[in-house]
Amino acid sequence: MYKRTSFLFTLVLVFCASSHHAATGAVLPDGSLRFILPAVQMQDMALPARPFTIRKVAREYYEPNVLLVKTKKQYAMSGELSFPDASWALALKPLAVKKIDAPFVSNGTAIQSLTPTGIERIYEMRYDAPVDVYDACAALATHPDVEYVSPVFIRKTQMKPNDSYFSSQYALARIQAEQAFDVAQGAASVKIAIIDSGTDFDQEDLAANLAVNPGENGNDSQGRNKRTNGVDDDGNGFIDDWRGWDFVGNVSVNEYSSGTVREDNDPKNRFAAQLDPARDHGTNSAGCAAAVTNNGKGVASIGFKCNFIPIKCASEQIPVAVLRGYSAILYAARLGAKVINCSWGGPGGSPAEQDIINTAVGLGSIIVVSSGNDGVDIDDPDNQFYPALYDNVFVVGASNANDRAAGFSNYGGNVDVYAPGDNIRTTRQGNLYGDATGTSFSSPIVAGLVGLLVAHRPTWSNKQIMHQIRSTCDNVLNPSSR
């Protein structure tokens, strides 16, 4: 306790001595952090200045020795140890910073044109000092150049593994998919990003709906199309990403904790799913949203002809955890994904993550997320679950075969709609099929429906799409407690 107090006192003295701007951050008695975020004007929406509280969560839900800081000034950073400002050099000395990067700058290179949300001013800071991340954030919160500072939260997939099989897909009957297919059957031009554990894009009932990035033509020096030519053909900073991206690679826990990732253009999870069904999570989700329909095999999906972009945010050596999910959201939006599915979440909210979501929405994406599987009211501050509690996301709870909210599903006013999520027949790795349970599978069903509606009504705004789905849903809740 003495060391913590001394550390905080040292940095507070430094900041007070150098401050000439009003601080936007404060530390609450329970260790949570509170910031006043500035107003943001985007193309089709305006966000007023507003408070954001980063609540203290259990140690297992945030990464050690790494934080995100959004500064008021903009710097070109790539591996530096401090910002080019004397007050920062003094402030960061107790942390023993080992690297500062700008992870959300397009192409990861020099400063780009400014975004409305200012995500190019968000920096990832890794340090070696034995200081808890919340203590480090608290010490930096009142620096005059800080807009906010946040831990990097660990998200977990929302699946309850279930190996039972059924002869029919009740979910499609419950949402009246056959009637919908008489009107619309989706379109390959509508891309649904599956940000998850990795997806078997060669699965027999998924392969034909795999989205191909047209910007990565893969032509070599002789003009031959080889897909992987080692060149970033579309200049988006991702070499040969013609079928999605792996943001993590097969790294160990220790490697990831030290900041090591091995990104590549193979978004499959190469772990044998038979040994751990959680490794099938991305393939399960993709099947719910965009399995090839009316092809005489496997399962149908509400997305029908919509294509999917597989994006891997997990390591084969780290089960369940979703890593770098918000980098993936930004990548998907910049790639042109109209729908982004996030079947994962956990406690702890960060303004950086909200900024990324706002940026993706500003680029035209609809972000569909799961409500979680704890059976609790997420409107209660004690039951926080993100990204479901962020603005500008479409939140999906789970219903069952009886058209009632599933007992495991989180609920509350922040949950926009419910969709079948109990024993959902879907795709598995290796041309297999099975049933999966959880809001993880309610979410991609709605993501597929969003894609179907986008293809049918291409002139509708994102808000019109979401309101149409919400306003035509059945009430699966108890009306007395709605």
GROMACS .gro file of C-alpha atoms in nm:
model
  482
    1MET     CA    1   0.000   0.000   0.000
    2TYR     CA    2   0.288   0.239   0.075
    3LYS     CA    3   0.441   0.184  -0.268
    4ARG     CA    4   0.111   0.252  -0.442
    5THR     CA    5   0.054   0.577  -0.251
    6SER     CA    6   0.411   0.693  -0.318
    7PHE     CA    7   0.377   0.618  -0.691
    8LEU     CA    8   0.050   0.807  -0.724
    9PHE     CA    9   0.179   1.102  -0.521
   10THR     CA   10   0.492   1.132  -0.737
   11LEU     CA   11   0.294   1.153  -1.060
   12VAL     CA   12   0.029   1.385  -0.920
   13LEU     CA   13   0.305   1.631  -0.821
   14VAL     CA   14   0.450   1.618  -1.172
   15PHE     CA   15   0.112   1.678  -1.336
   16CYS     CA   16   0.010   1.961  -1.104
   17ALA     CA   17   0.339   2.137  -1.164
   18SER     CA   18   0.303   2.121  -1.542
   19SER     CA   19  -0.073   2.156  -1.587
   20HIS     CA   20  -0.217   2.447  -1.775
   21HIS     CA   21  -0.531   2.273  -1.908
   22ALA     CA   22  -0.829   2.155  -1.708
   23ALA     CA   23  -0.801   1.786  -1.623
   24THR     CA   24  -1.075   1.564  -1.765
   25GLY     CA   25  -1.014   1.261  -1.543
   26ALA     CA   26  -1.085   1.171  -1.183
   27VAL     CA   27  -1.030   0.866  -0.962
   28LEU     CA   28  -1.337   0.745  -0.768
   29PRO     CA   29  -1.317   0.603  -0.413
   30ASP     CA   30  -1.360   0.243  -0.535
   31GLY     CA   31  -1.067   0.275  -0.777
   32SER     CA   32  -1.283   0.332  -1.084
   33LEU     CA   33  -1.194   0.611  -1.326
   34ARG     CA   34  -1.422   0.884  -1.455
   35PHE     CA   35  -1.359   1.104  -1.758
   36ILE     CA   36  -1.550   1.381  -1.932
   37LEU     CA   37  -1.536   1.298  -2.300
   38PRO     CA   38  -1.557   1.586  -2.549
   39ALA     CA   39  -1.841   1.626  -2.797
   40VAL     CA   40  -1.801   1.447  -3.131
   41GLN     CA   41  -1.960   1.553  -3.457
   42MET     CA   42  -1.984   1.272  -3.712
   43GLN     CA   43  -2.142   1.256  -4.054
   44ASP     CA   44  -2.488   1.144  -3.946
   45MET     CA   45  -2.480   1.178  -3.568
   46ALA     CA   46  -2.360   1.409  -3.296
   47LEU     CA   47  -2.240   1.291  -2.956
   48PRO     CA   48  -2.255   1.555  -2.681
   49ALA     CA   49  -1.987   1.593  -2.418
   50ARG     CA   50  -2.052   1.316  -2.169
   51PRO     CA   51  -1.908   1.137  -1.867
   52PHE     CA   52  -1.765   0.785  -1.897
   53THR     CA   53  -1.687   0.569  -1.595
   54ILE     CA   54  -1.431   0.290  -1.626
   55ARG     CA   55  -1.535   0.065  -1.340
   56LYS     CA   56  -1.290  -0.145  -1.143
   57VAL     CA   57  -1.315  -0.511  -1.242
   58ALA     CA   58  -1.146  -0.832  -1.130
   59ARG     CA   59  -0.784  -0.884  -1.233
   60GLU     CA   60  -0.869  -1.168  -1.473
   61TYR     CA   61  -1.058  -0.929  -1.701
   62TYR     CA   62  -0.776  -0.694  -1.806
   63GLU     CA   63  -0.428  -0.737  -1.947
   64PRO     CA   64  -0.129  -0.672  -1.720
   65ASN     CA   65   0.124  -0.394  -1.786
   66VAL     CA   66  -0.053  -0.246  -2.088
   67LEU     CA   67  -0.294   0.047  -2.115
   68LEU     CA   68  -0.452   0.273  -2.373
   69VAL     CA   69  -0.414   0.648  -2.344
   70LYS     CA   70  -0.584   0.903  -2.567
   71THR     CA   71  -0.396   1.230  -2.573
   72LYS     CA   72  -0.525   1.576  -2.660
   73LYS     CA   73  -0.224   1.637  -2.883
   74GLN     CA   74  -0.128   1.414  -3.172
   75TYR     CA   75   0.209   1.239  -3.198
   76ALA     CA   76   0.372   1.005  -3.448
   77MET     CA   77   0.459   0.704  -3.234
   78SER     CA   78   0.595   0.362  -3.325
   79GLY     CA   79   0.788   0.191  -3.046
   80GLU     CA   80   0.902   0.507  -2.863
   81LEU     CA   81   0.947   0.512  -2.484
   82SER     CA   82   0.777   0.847  -2.420
   83PHE     CA   83   0.590   1.127  -2.589
   84PRO     CA   84   0.803   1.423  -2.707
   85ASP     CA   85   0.709   1.644  -2.415
   86ALA     CA   86   0.905   1.708  -2.094
   87SER     CA   87   0.606   1.656  -1.866
   88TRP     CA   88   0.545   1.314  -2.020
   89ALA     CA   89   0.906   1.206  -1.973
   90LEU     CA   90   0.879   1.274  -1.600
   91ALA     CA   91   0.532   1.126  -1.568
   92LEU     CA   92   0.618   0.798  -1.736
   93LYS     CA   93   0.953   0.739  -1.566
   94PRO     CA   94   0.804   0.540  -1.271
   95LEU     CA   95   0.632   0.303  -1.516
   96ALA     CA   96   0.949   0.195  -1.700
   97VAL     CA   97   0.771   0.219  -2.034
   98LYS     CA   98   0.909  -0.019  -2.295
   99LYS     CA   99   0.699   0.073  -2.600
  100ILE     CA  100   0.434   0.319  -2.718
  101ASP     CA  101   0.248   0.251  -3.043
  102ALA     CA  102  -0.050   0.401  -3.227
  103PRO     CA  103  -0.250   0.083  -3.302
  104PHE     CA  104  -0.548   0.244  -3.473
  105VAL     CA  105  -0.368   0.465  -3.723
  106SER     CA  106  -0.445   0.351  -4.076
  107ASN     CA  107  -0.158   0.143  -4.219
  108GLY     CA  108   0.025   0.175  -3.887
  109THR     CA  109   0.252   0.440  -4.038
  110ALA     CA  110   0.281   0.815  -3.996
  111ILE     CA  111  -0.004   1.038  -3.882
  112GLN     CA  112  -0.298   1.013  -4.121
  113SER     CA  113  -0.583   1.253  -4.184
  114LEU     CA  114  -0.786   1.313  -3.871
  115THR     CA  115  -1.096   1.107  -3.794
  116PRO     CA  116  -1.399   1.263  -3.621
  117THR     CA  117  -1.344   1.040  -3.319
  118GLY     CA  118  -0.968   1.107  -3.297
  119ILE     CA  119  -0.873   0.739  -3.278
  120GLU     CA  120  -0.530   0.826  -3.422
  121ARG     CA  121  -0.460   0.985  -3.082
  122ILE     CA  122  -0.513   0.655  -2.897
  123TYR     CA  123  -0.179   0.500  -2.797
  124GLU     CA  124  -0.102   0.156  -2.659
  125MET     CA  125   0.157   0.178  -2.381
  126ARG     CA  126   0.343  -0.125  -2.245
  127TYR     CA  127   0.554  -0.098  -1.932
  128ASP     CA  128   0.770  -0.313  -1.703
  129ALA     CA  129   0.716  -0.160  -1.358
  130PRO     CA  130   0.528  -0.384  -1.106
  131VAL     CA  131   0.228  -0.152  -1.101
  132ASP     CA  132  -0.134  -0.262  -1.142
  133VAL     CA  133  -0.291  -0.118  -1.456
  134TYR     CA  134  -0.569   0.060  -1.267
  135ASP     CA  135  -0.309   0.230  -1.045
  136ALA     CA  136  -0.113   0.333  -1.355
  137CYS     CA  137  -0.430   0.468  -1.517
  138ALA     CA  138  -0.525   0.653  -1.201
  139ALA     CA  139  -0.185   0.819  -1.188
  140LEU     CA  140  -0.204   0.929  -1.552
  141ALA     CA  141  -0.570   1.035  -1.545
  142THR     CA  142  -0.505   1.394  -1.445
  143HIS     CA  143  -0.220   1.465  -1.685
  144PRO     CA  144  -0.314   1.780  -1.880
  145ASP     CA  145  -0.260   1.606  -2.214
  146VAL     CA  146  -0.484   1.307  -2.132
  147GLU     CA  147  -0.835   1.284  -2.274
  148TYR     CA  148  -0.874   0.941  -2.112
  149VAL     CA  149  -0.667   0.642  -2.010
  150SER     CA  150  -0.796   0.287  -1.986
  151PRO     CA  151  -0.698  -0.074  -1.921
  152VAL     CA  152  -0.709  -0.317  -2.212
  153PHE     CA  153  -0.995  -0.551  -2.127
  154ILE     CA  154  -1.001  -0.923  -2.200
  155ARG     CA  155  -1.321  -1.040  -2.371
  156LYS     CA  156  -1.453  -1.394  -2.369
  157THR     CA  157  -1.670  -1.578  -2.618
  158GLN     CA  158  -2.030  -1.638  -2.514
  159MET     CA  159  -2.091  -2.007  -2.575
  160LYS     CA  160  -2.235  -2.289  -2.368
  161PRO     CA  161  -2.096  -2.599  -2.550
  162ASN     CA  162  -2.361  -2.858  -2.635
  163ASP     CA  163  -2.289  -3.168  -2.844
  164SER     CA  164  -2.649  -3.285  -2.898
  165TYR     CA  165  -2.793  -3.295  -3.252
  166PHE     CA  166  -3.136  -3.233  -3.393
  167SER     CA  167  -3.294  -3.316  -3.726
  168SER     CA  168  -3.419  -2.965  -3.796
  169GLN     CA  169  -3.333  -2.600  -3.742
  170TYR     CA  170  -3.613  -2.471  -3.523
  171ALA     CA  171  -3.451  -2.128  -3.513
  172LEU     CA  172  -3.525  -2.053  -3.878
  173ALA     CA  173  -3.887  -2.156  -3.832
  174ARG     CA  174  -3.922  -1.932  -3.528
  175ILE     CA  175  -3.794  -1.626  -3.710
  176GLN     CA  176  -4.009  -1.709  -4.018
  177ALA     CA  177  -3.708  -1.739  -4.246
  178GLU     CA  178  -3.897  -1.924  -4.519
  179GLN     CA  179  -4.140  -1.635  -4.555
  180ALA     CA  180  -3.847  -1.393  -4.561
  181PHE     CA  181  -3.675  -1.593  -4.837
  182ASP     CA  182  -3.983  -1.550  -5.057
  183VAL     CA  183  -3.906  -1.177  -5.048
  184ALA     CA  184  -3.526  -1.156  -5.023
  185GLN     CA  185  -3.226  -1.388  -5.040
  186GLY     CA  186  -2.939  -1.159  -4.953
  187ALA     CA  187  -2.651  -1.064  -5.181
  188ALA     CA  188  -2.283  -1.149  -5.210
  189SER     CA  189  -2.207  -0.777  -5.210
  190VAL     CA  190  -2.321  -0.752  -4.846
  191LYS     CA  191  -2.027  -0.850  -4.625
  192ILE     CA  192  -2.070  -0.978  -4.268
  193ALA     CA  193  -1.749  -0.974  -4.063
  194ILE     CA  194  -1.719  -1.259  -3.812
  195ILE     CA  195  -1.476  -1.137  -3.545
  196ASP     CA  196  -1.411  -1.448  -3.343
  197SER     CA  197  -1.179  -1.738  -3.258
  198GLY     CA  198  -1.110  -1.819  -3.622
  199THR     CA  199  -1.330  -1.967  -3.893
  200ASP     CA  200  -1.297  -2.277  -4.109
  201PHE     CA  201  -1.358  -2.092  -4.436
  202ASP     CA  202  -1.311  -2.420  -4.630
  203GLN     CA  203  -1.606  -2.585  -4.453
  204GLU     CA  204  -1.834  -2.730  -4.722
  205ASP     CA  205  -2.132  -2.514  -4.622
  206LEU     CA  206  -1.932  -2.190  -4.582
  207ALA     CA  207  -1.673  -2.188  -4.861
  208ALA     CA  208  -1.902  -2.055  -5.134
  209ASN     CA  209  -2.002  -1.756  -4.920
  210LEU     CA  210  -1.645  -1.656  -4.827
  211ALA     CA  211  -1.593  -1.286  -4.901
  212VAL     CA  212  -1.291  -1.213  -5.122
  213ASN     CA  213  -1.118  -0.878  -5.088
  214PRO     CA  214  -1.116  -0.739  -5.444
  215GLY     CA  215  -0.831  -0.503  -5.359
  216GLU     CA  216  -0.589  -0.793  -5.305
  217ASN     CA  217  -0.563  -0.912  -5.665
  218GLY     CA  218  -0.254  -1.118  -5.582
  219ASN     CA  219  -0.089  -1.063  -5.919
  220ASP     CA  220   0.282  -1.139  -5.924
  221SER     CA  221   0.544  -0.967  -6.140
  222GLN     CA  222   0.438  -1.181  -6.440
  223GLY     CA  223   0.072  -1.092  -6.395
  224ARG     CA  224  -0.024  -1.434  -6.261
  225ASN     CA  225  -0.295  -1.435  -5.996
  226LYS     CA  226  -0.157  -1.623  -5.696
  227ARG     CA  227  -0.362  -1.453  -5.424
  228THR     CA  228  -0.056  -1.440  -5.196
  229ASN     CA  229   0.208  -1.235  -5.372
  230GLY     CA  230   0.361  -1.079  -5.061
  231VAL     CA  231   0.236  -0.735  -5.166
  232ASP     CA  232  -0.020  -0.511  -4.997
  233ASP     CA  233  -0.211  -0.458  -5.323
  234ASP     CA  234  -0.487  -0.240  -5.175
  235GLY     CA  235  -0.254  -0.042  -4.946
  236ASN     CA  236  -0.455  -0.103  -4.628
  237GLY     CA  237  -0.155  -0.221  -4.425
  238PHE     CA  238  -0.243  -0.593  -4.441
  239ILE     CA  239  -0.046  -0.800  -4.690
  240ASP     CA  240  -0.246  -1.056  -4.889
  241ASP     CA  241  -0.561  -1.019  -4.679
  242TRP     CA  242  -0.776  -1.158  -4.959
  243ARG     CA  243  -0.986  -1.371  -4.721
  244GLY     CA  244  -0.974  -1.187  -4.388
  245TRP     CA  245  -0.700  -1.162  -4.127
  246ASP     CA  246  -0.553  -1.320  -3.815
  247PHE     CA  247  -0.476  -1.044  -3.562
  248VAL     CA  248  -0.305  -1.269  -3.306
  249GLY     CA  249  -0.144  -1.585  -3.443
  250ASN     CA  250  -0.056  -1.895  -3.247
  251VAL     CA  251   0.118  -1.727  -2.952
  252SER     CA  252   0.151  -1.835  -2.591
  253VAL     CA  253   0.009  -1.648  -2.294
  254ASN     CA  254   0.356  -1.520  -2.203
  255GLU     CA  255   0.424  -1.407  -2.559
  256TYR     CA  256   0.097  -1.218  -2.582
  257SER     CA  257   0.150  -1.060  -2.240
  258SER     CA  258   0.486  -0.926  -2.360
  259GLY     CA  259   0.322  -0.771  -2.667
  260THR     CA  260   0.410  -1.042  -2.919
  261VAL     CA  261   0.158  -1.129  -3.190
  262ARG     CA  262   0.206  -1.306  -3.522
  263GLU     CA  263  -0.044  -1.155  -3.762
  264ASP     CA  264  -0.101  -1.327  -4.095
  265ASN     CA  265  -0.363  -1.379  -4.363
  266ASP     CA  266  -0.485  -1.717  -4.234
  267PRO     CA  267  -0.795  -1.660  -4.016
  268LYS     CA  268  -0.850  -2.030  -3.941
  269ASN     CA  269  -0.815  -2.168  -3.589
  270ARG     CA  270  -0.583  -2.464  -3.639
  271PHE     CA  271  -0.655  -2.625  -3.300
  272ALA     CA  272  -0.853  -2.951  -3.324
  273ALA     CA  273  -1.204  -2.852  -3.226
  274GLN     CA  274  -1.278  -3.208  -3.118
  275LEU     CA  275  -1.043  -3.149  -2.825
  276ASP     CA  276  -1.205  -2.821  -2.725
  277PRO     CA  277  -1.543  -2.711  -2.872
  278ALA     CA  278  -1.461  -2.348  -2.786
  279ARG     CA  279  -1.216  -2.348  -3.079
  280ASP     CA  280  -1.519  -2.403  -3.309
  281HIS     CA  281  -1.678  -2.080  -3.193
  282GLY     CA  282  -1.598  -1.875  -3.503
  283THR     CA  283  -1.710  -2.152  -3.740
  284ASN     CA  284  -2.031  -2.191  -3.539
  285SER     CA  285  -2.097  -1.816  -3.560
  286ALA     CA  286  -2.027  -1.795  -3.933
  287GLY     CA  287  -2.274  -2.075  -4.000
  288CYS     CA  288  -2.549  -1.895  -3.810
  289ALA     CA  289  -2.499  -1.577  -4.013
  290ALA     CA  290  -2.393  -1.688  -4.358
  291ALA     CA  291  -2.399  -2.063  -4.426
  292VAL     CA  292  -2.471  -2.130  -4.793
  293THR     CA  293  -2.846  -2.182  -4.829
  294ASN     CA  294  -3.045  -2.389  -5.079
  295ASN     CA  295  -2.739  -2.591  -5.183
  296GLY     CA  296  -2.871  -2.936  -5.091
  297LYS     CA  297  -2.635  -2.991  -4.798
  298GLY     CA  298  -2.569  -2.894  -4.438
  299VAL     CA  299  -2.760  -2.609  -4.279
  300ALA     CA  300  -2.937  -2.295  -4.398
  301SER     CA  301  -2.871  -1.944  -4.269
  302ILE     CA  302  -3.084  -1.633  -4.260
  303GLY     CA  303  -2.807  -1.447  -4.444
  304PHE     CA  304  -2.859  -1.682  -4.744
  305LYS     CA  305  -2.630  -1.531  -5.014
  306CYS     CA  306  -2.455  -1.273  -4.795
  307ASN     CA  307  -2.079  -1.322  -4.778
  308PHE     CA  308  -1.872  -1.341  -4.459
  309ILE     CA  309  -1.527  -1.204  -4.373
  310PRO     CA  310  -1.344  -1.436  -4.130
  311ILE     CA  311  -1.134  -1.243  -3.878
  312LYS     CA  312  -0.938  -1.433  -3.615
  313CYS     CA  313  -0.882  -1.268  -3.276
  314ALA     CA  314  -0.759  -1.562  -3.073
  315SER     CA  315  -0.456  -1.783  -3.024
  316GLU     CA  316  -0.476  -2.160  -3.049
  317GLN     CA  317  -0.286  -2.162  -2.718
  318ILE     CA  318  -0.525  -1.930  -2.532
  319PRO     CA  319  -0.877  -2.080  -2.526
  320VAL     CA  320  -1.193  -1.867  -2.515
  321ALA     CA  321  -1.020  -1.526  -2.497
  322VAL     CA  322  -1.090  -1.273  -2.774
  323LEU     CA  323  -0.780  -1.058  -2.823
  324ARG     CA  324  -0.742  -0.735  -3.023
  325GLY     CA  325  -1.112  -0.744  -3.107
  326TYR     CA  326  -1.137  -0.367  -3.147
  327SER     CA  327  -0.848  -0.353  -3.392
  328ALA     CA  328  -1.048  -0.612  -3.585
  329ILE     CA  329  -1.367  -0.401  -3.572
  330LEU     CA  330  -1.179  -0.108  -3.723
  331TYR     CA  331  -1.020  -0.332  -3.988
  332ALA     CA  332  -1.358  -0.478  -4.086
  333ALA     CA  333  -1.521  -0.138  -4.115
  334ARG     CA  334  -1.237  -0.002  -4.327
  335LEU     CA  335  -1.261  -0.312  -4.545
  336GLY     CA  336  -1.626  -0.231  -4.616
  337ALA     CA  337  -1.808  -0.479  -4.392
  338LYS     CA  338  -2.170  -0.365  -4.372
  339VAL     CA  339  -2.232  -0.590  -4.071
  340ILE     CA  340  -1.985  -0.675  -3.794
  341ASN     CA  341  -2.070  -0.957  -3.555
  342CYS     CA  342  -1.913  -0.969  -3.206
  343SER     CA  343  -2.022  -1.280  -3.015
  344TRP     CA  344  -1.814  -1.198  -2.708
  345GLY     CA  345  -1.782  -0.962  -2.415
  346GLY     CA  346  -1.712  -0.910  -2.049
  347PRO     CA  347  -1.702  -0.655  -1.768
  348GLY     CA  348  -1.513  -0.328  -1.790
  349GLY     CA  349  -1.586  -0.047  -2.032
  350SER     CA  350  -1.328   0.172  -2.206
  351PRO     CA  351  -1.373   0.503  -2.390
  352ALA     CA  352  -1.116   0.378  -2.642
  353GLU     CA  353  -1.343   0.089  -2.735
  354GLN     CA  354  -1.638   0.328  -2.763
  355ASP     CA  355  -1.431   0.550  -2.993
  356ILE     CA  356  -1.352   0.252  -3.217
  357ILE     CA  357  -1.720   0.155  -3.233
  358ASN     CA  358  -1.822   0.510  -3.318
  359THR     CA  359  -1.558   0.521  -3.591
  360ALA     CA  360  -1.675   0.192  -3.743
  361VAL     CA  361  -2.037   0.307  -3.736
  362GLY     CA  362  -1.930   0.634  -3.896
  363LEU     CA  363  -1.774   0.428  -4.176
  364GLY     CA  364  -2.113   0.265  -4.241
  365SER     CA  365  -2.103  -0.059  -4.042
  366ILE     CA  366  -2.379  -0.201  -3.822
  367ILE     CA  367  -2.225  -0.370  -3.518
  368VAL     CA  368  -2.425  -0.661  -3.375
  369VAL     CA  369  -2.319  -0.793  -3.033
  370SER     CA  370  -2.427  -1.060  -2.785
  371SER     CA  371  -2.586  -0.966  -2.453
  372GLY     CA  372  -2.399  -1.234  -2.254
  373ASN     CA  373  -2.491  -1.559  -2.081
  374ASP     CA  374  -2.506  -1.473  -1.711
  375GLY     CA  375  -2.885  -1.447  -1.681
  376VAL     CA  376  -2.860  -1.098  -1.529
  377ASP     CA  377  -2.994  -0.748  -1.592
  378ILE     CA  378  -2.708  -0.563  -1.759
  379ASP     CA  379  -2.873  -0.229  -1.680
  380ASP     CA  380  -2.756  -0.289  -1.322
  381PRO     CA  381  -2.408  -0.130  -1.274
  382ASP     CA  382  -2.300  -0.444  -1.089
  383ASN     CA  383  -2.366  -0.657  -1.399
  384GLN     CA  384  -2.181  -0.455  -1.663
  385PHE     CA  385  -2.118  -0.632  -1.992
  386TYR     CA  386  -1.932  -0.479  -2.286
  387PRO     CA  387  -1.956  -0.418  -2.579
  388ALA     CA  388  -2.330  -0.461  -2.515
  389LEU     CA  389  -2.341  -0.146  -2.300
  390TYR     CA  390  -2.174   0.080  -2.554
  391ASP     CA  391  -2.362   0.329  -2.766
  392ASN     CA  392  -2.421   0.250  -3.134
  393VAL     CA  393  -2.430  -0.130  -3.108
  394PHE     CA  394  -2.727  -0.362  -3.174
  395VAL     CA  395  -2.754  -0.592  -2.872
  396VAL     CA  396  -2.901  -0.942  -2.900
  397GLY     CA  397  -3.029  -1.167  -2.622
  398ALA     CA  398  -3.121  -1.534  -2.661
  399SER     CA  399  -3.463  -1.695  -2.687
  400ASN     CA  400  -3.551  -2.064  -2.688
  401ALA     CA  401  -3.768  -2.302  -2.892
  402ASN     CA  402  -4.076  -2.185  -2.700
  403ASP     CA  403  -4.028  -1.823  -2.808
  404ARG     CA  404  -3.935  -1.712  -2.459
  405ALA     CA  405  -3.620  -1.544  -2.335
  406ALA     CA  406  -3.368  -1.814  -2.242
  407GLY     CA  407  -3.288  -1.837  -1.872
  408PHE     CA  408  -2.915  -1.799  -1.937
  409SER     CA  409  -2.953  -1.483  -2.147
  410ASN     CA  410  -2.866  -1.142  -2.008
  411TYR     CA  411  -3.152  -0.896  -2.035
  412GLY     CA  412  -3.242  -0.533  -1.966
  413GLY     CA  413  -3.335  -0.215  -2.146
  414ASN     CA  414  -3.000  -0.218  -2.325
  415VAL     CA  415  -3.088  -0.544  -2.501
  416ASP     CA  416  -3.247  -0.447  -2.832
  417VAL     CA  417  -3.384  -0.780  -2.957
  418TYR     CA  418  -3.387  -1.151  -2.879
  419ALA     CA  419  -3.321  -1.431  -3.127
  420PRO     CA  420  -3.297  -1.809  -3.096
  421GLY     CA  421  -2.984  -1.909  -2.908
  422ASP     CA  422  -3.061  -2.245  -2.747
  423ASN     CA  423  -2.941  -2.557  -2.932
  424ILE     CA  424  -2.874  -2.390  -3.265
  425ARG     CA  425  -2.779  -2.625  -3.548
  426THR     CA  426  -2.480  -2.480  -3.729
  427THR     CA  427  -2.147  -2.550  -3.899
  428ARG     CA  428  -1.839  -2.698  -3.733
  429GLN     CA  429  -1.480  -2.739  -3.847
  430GLY     CA  430  -1.399  -3.015  -4.092
  431ASN     CA  431  -1.735  -3.033  -4.273
  432LEU     CA  432  -1.916  -3.127  -3.954
  433TYR     CA  433  -2.237  -2.993  -3.799
  434GLY     CA  434  -2.365  -2.967  -3.446
  435ASP     CA  435  -2.572  -2.769  -3.201
  436ALA     CA  436  -2.446  -2.473  -3.003
  437THR     CA  437  -2.605  -2.271  -2.724
  438GLY     CA  438  -2.552  -1.914  -2.611
  439THR     CA  439  -2.612  -1.552  -2.704
  440SER     CA  440  -2.301  -1.603  -2.919
  441PHE     CA  441  -2.531  -1.766  -3.173
  442SER     CA  442  -2.830  -1.537  -3.130
  443SER     CA  443  -2.604  -1.251  -3.235
  444PRO     CA  444  -2.492  -1.389  -3.574
  445ILE     CA  445  -2.849  -1.491  -3.656
  446VAL     CA  446  -2.944  -1.125  -3.620
  447ALA     CA  447  -2.627  -1.023  -3.808
  448GLY     CA  448  -2.742  -1.245  -4.095
  449LEU     CA  449  -3.088  -1.089  -4.079
  450VAL     CA  450  -2.932  -0.742  -4.092
  451GLY     CA  451  -2.743  -0.852  -4.404
  452LEU     CA  452  -3.063  -0.987  -4.562
  453LEU     CA  453  -3.245  -0.660  -4.497
  454VAL     CA  454  -2.953  -0.443  -4.615
  455ALA     CA  455  -2.952  -0.634  -4.945
  456HIS     CA  456  -3.329  -0.593  -4.978
  457ARG     CA  457  -3.341  -0.223  -4.880
  458PRO     CA  458  -3.001  -0.082  -4.987
  459THR     CA  459  -3.116   0.280  -4.954
  460TRP     CA  460  -3.222   0.248  -4.591
  461SER     CA  461  -3.002   0.403  -4.323
  462ASN     CA  462  -2.847   0.187  -4.052
  463LYS     CA  463  -3.099   0.324  -3.803
  464GLN     CA  464  -3.388   0.230  -4.031
  465ILE     CA  465  -3.251  -0.125  -4.059
  466MET     CA  466  -3.222  -0.165  -3.682
  467HIS     CA  467  -3.560  -0.007  -3.609
  468GLN     CA  468  -3.728  -0.229  -3.866
  469ILE     CA  469  -3.593  -0.542  -3.698
  470ARG     CA  470  -3.669  -0.423  -3.346
  471SER     CA  471  -4.021  -0.300  -3.419
  472THR     CA  472  -4.131  -0.623  -3.590
  473CYS     CA  473  -4.003  -0.864  -3.322
  474ASP     CA  474  -4.225  -1.078  -3.101
  475ASN     CA  475  -4.225  -1.006  -2.729
  476VAL     CA  476  -4.043  -1.304  -2.576
  477LEU     CA  477  -4.023  -1.145  -2.231
  478ASN     CA  478  -4.265  -1.160  -1.942
  479PRO     CA  479  -4.482  -0.854  -2.010
  480SER     CA  480  -4.515  -0.784  -1.638
  481SER     CA  481  -4.138  -0.740  -1.603
  482ARG     CA  482  -4.057  -0.601  -1.945
   0.00000   0.00000   0.00000
